[in-house]
Short mmCIF file of C-alpha atoms and ligand atoms in Angstrom, two decimals:
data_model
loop_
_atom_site.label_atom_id
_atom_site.label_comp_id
_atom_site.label_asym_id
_atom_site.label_seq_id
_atom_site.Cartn_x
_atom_site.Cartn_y
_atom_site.Cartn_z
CA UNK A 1 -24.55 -4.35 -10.27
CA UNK A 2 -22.91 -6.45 -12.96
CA UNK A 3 -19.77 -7.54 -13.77
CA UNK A 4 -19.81 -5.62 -16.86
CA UNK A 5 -20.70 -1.90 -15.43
CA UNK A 6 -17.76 -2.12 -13.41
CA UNK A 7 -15.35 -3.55 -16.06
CA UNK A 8 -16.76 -0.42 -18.33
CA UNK A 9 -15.70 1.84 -15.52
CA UNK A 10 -12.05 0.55 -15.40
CA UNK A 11 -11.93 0.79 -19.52
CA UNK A 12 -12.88 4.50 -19.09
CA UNK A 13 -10.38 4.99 -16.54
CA UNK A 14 -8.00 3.19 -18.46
CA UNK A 15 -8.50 6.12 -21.17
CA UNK A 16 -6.92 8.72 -18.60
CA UNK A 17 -3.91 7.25 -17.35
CA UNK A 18 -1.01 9.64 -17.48
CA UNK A 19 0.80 7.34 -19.47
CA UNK A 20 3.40 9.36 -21.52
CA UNK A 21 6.60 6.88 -20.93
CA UNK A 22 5.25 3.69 -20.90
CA UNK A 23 2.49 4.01 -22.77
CA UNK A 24 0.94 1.55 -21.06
CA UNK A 25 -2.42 2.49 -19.73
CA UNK A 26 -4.24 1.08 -16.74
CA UNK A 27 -7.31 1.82 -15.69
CA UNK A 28 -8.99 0.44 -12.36
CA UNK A 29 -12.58 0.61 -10.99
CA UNK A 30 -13.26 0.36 -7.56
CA UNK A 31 -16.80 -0.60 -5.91
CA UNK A 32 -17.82 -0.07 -2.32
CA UNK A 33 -19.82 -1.60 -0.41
CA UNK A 34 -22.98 1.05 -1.27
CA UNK A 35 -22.07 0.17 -4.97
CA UNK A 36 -20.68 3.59 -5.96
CA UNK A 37 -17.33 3.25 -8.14
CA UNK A 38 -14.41 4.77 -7.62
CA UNK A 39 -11.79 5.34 -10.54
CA UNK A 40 -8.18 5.08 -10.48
CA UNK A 41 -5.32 5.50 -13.69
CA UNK A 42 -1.34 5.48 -13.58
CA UNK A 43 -0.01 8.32 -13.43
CA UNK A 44 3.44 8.37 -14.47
CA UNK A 45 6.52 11.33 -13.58
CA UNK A 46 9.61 12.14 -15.62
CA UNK A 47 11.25 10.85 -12.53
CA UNK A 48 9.73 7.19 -13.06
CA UNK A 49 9.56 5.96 -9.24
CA UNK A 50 6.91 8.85 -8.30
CA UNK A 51 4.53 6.85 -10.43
CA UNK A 52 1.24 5.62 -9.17
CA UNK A 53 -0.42 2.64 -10.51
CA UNK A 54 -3.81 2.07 -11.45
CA UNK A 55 -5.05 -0.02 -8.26
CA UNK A 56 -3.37 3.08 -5.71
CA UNK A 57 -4.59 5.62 -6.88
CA UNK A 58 -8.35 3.98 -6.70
CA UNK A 59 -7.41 3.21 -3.24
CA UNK A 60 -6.22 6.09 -1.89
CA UNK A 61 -9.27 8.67 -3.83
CA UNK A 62 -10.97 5.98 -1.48
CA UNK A 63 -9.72 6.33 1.41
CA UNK A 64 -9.47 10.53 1.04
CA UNK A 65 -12.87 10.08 0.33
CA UNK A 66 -13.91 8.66 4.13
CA UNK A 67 -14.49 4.89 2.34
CA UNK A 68 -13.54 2.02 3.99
CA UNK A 69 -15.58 -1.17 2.68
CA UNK A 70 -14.95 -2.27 -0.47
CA UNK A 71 -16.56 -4.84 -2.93
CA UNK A 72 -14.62 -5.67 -6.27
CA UNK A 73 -11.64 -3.94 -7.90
CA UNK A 74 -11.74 -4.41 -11.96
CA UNK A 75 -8.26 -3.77 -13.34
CA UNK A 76 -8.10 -3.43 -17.30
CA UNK A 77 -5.59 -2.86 -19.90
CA UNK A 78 -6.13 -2.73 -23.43
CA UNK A 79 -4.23 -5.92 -24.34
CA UNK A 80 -5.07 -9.76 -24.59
CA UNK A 81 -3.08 -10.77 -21.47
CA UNK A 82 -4.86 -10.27 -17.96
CA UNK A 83 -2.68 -7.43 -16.11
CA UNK A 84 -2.02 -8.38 -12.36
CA UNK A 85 -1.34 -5.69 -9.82
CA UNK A 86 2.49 -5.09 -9.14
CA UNK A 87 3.66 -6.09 -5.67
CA UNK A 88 3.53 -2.38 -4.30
CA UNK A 89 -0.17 -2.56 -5.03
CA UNK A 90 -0.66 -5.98 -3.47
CA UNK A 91 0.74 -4.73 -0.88
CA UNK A 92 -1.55 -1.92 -0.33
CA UNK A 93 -4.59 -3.90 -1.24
CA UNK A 94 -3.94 -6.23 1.75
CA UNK A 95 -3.64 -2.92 3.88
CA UNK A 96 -6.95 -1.51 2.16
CA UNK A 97 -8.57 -3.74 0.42
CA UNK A 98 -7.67 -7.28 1.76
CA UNK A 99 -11.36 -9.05 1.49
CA UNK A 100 -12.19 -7.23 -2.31
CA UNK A 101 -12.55 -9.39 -4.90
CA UNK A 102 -10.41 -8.96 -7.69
CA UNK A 103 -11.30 -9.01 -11.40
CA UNK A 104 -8.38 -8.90 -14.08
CA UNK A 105 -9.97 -7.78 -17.77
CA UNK A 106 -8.51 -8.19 -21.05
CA UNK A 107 -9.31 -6.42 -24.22
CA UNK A 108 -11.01 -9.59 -25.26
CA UNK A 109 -13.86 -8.80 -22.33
CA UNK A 110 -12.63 -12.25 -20.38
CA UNK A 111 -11.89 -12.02 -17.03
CA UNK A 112 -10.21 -13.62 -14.61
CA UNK A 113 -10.95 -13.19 -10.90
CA UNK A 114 -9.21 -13.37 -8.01
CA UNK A 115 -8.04 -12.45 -4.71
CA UNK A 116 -5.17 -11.03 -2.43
CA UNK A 117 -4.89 -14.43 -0.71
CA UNK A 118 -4.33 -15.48 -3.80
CA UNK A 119 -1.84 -12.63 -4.92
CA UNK A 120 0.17 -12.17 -1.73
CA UNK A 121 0.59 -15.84 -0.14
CA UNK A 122 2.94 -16.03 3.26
CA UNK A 123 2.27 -12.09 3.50
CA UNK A 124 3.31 -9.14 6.14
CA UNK A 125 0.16 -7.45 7.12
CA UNK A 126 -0.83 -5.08 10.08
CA UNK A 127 -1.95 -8.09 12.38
CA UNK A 128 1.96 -9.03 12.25
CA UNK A 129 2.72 -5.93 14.34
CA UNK A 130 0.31 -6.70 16.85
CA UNK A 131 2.19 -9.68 19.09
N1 THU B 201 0.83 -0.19 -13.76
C1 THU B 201 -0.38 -0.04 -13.16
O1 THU B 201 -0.94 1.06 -13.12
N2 THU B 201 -0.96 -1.13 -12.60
C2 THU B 201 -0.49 -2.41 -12.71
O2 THU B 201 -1.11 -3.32 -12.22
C3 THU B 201 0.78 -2.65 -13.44
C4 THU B 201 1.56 -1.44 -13.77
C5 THU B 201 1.41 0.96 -14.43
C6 THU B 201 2.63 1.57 -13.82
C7 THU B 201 3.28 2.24 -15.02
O3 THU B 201 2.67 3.51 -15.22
C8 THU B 201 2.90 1.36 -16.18
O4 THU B 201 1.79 0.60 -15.74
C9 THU B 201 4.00 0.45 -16.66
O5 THU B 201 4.56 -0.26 -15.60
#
């Protein structure tokens, strides 16, 4: 599948985030490995710190889902700047996600791609528990 399939996936999510305080709408498209796509949009609370971004709540529909390999994550907002994932969702990609490959899209349709390596340097992960 193409780049663009999955970046029109995240633009339709982006149309459902739950948005009402921010206004700031995020939508995020998530392939797996058998090239299905799985949505994800912000959903925001009147008590701000229950919100879930974008990226999570792909990741975790995933996960309830019985999915564990992933492909690409497309992350889109409807401005000109790329939107990175906060440091909550890094942090849960690495869990998750930590080999997907990353795509940031801007209303312009560029993209810019990257990785959690990239994202998270120096990070705490589950292999740090093991020794
Ligand atoms: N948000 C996301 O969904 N993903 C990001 O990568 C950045 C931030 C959401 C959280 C909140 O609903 C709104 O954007 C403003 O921070």
């Amino acid at each position: 599948m193409k780049d663009k399939e999955l970046i029109e996936k995240a633009i339709e999510a982006s149309k459902r985030a739950y948005a009402p305080y921010s206004n700031f709408q995020v939508g995020a498209a998530l392939q797996l490995k058998n090239g299905e796509i799985i949505q994800g949009c912000n959903v925001e609370n009147a008590s701000y710190g229950l919100t879930n971004c974008a990226e999570r709540t792909a990741l975790f529909a995933a996960i309830a889902r019985g999915e564990k390999n992933f492909t690409r994550l497309a992350i889109y907002v409807d401005r000109p700047a790329f939107t990175a994932p906060c440091g909550a969702c890094r942090q849960v990609i690495l869990e998750l996600a930590p080999k997907v490959e990353i795509i940031l899209v801007n209303n312009r349709g560029e993209t810019r791609k990257t990785s959690i390596k990239e994202l998270l340097p120096l990070s705490f992960g589950s292999e740090d528990l093991e020794s």
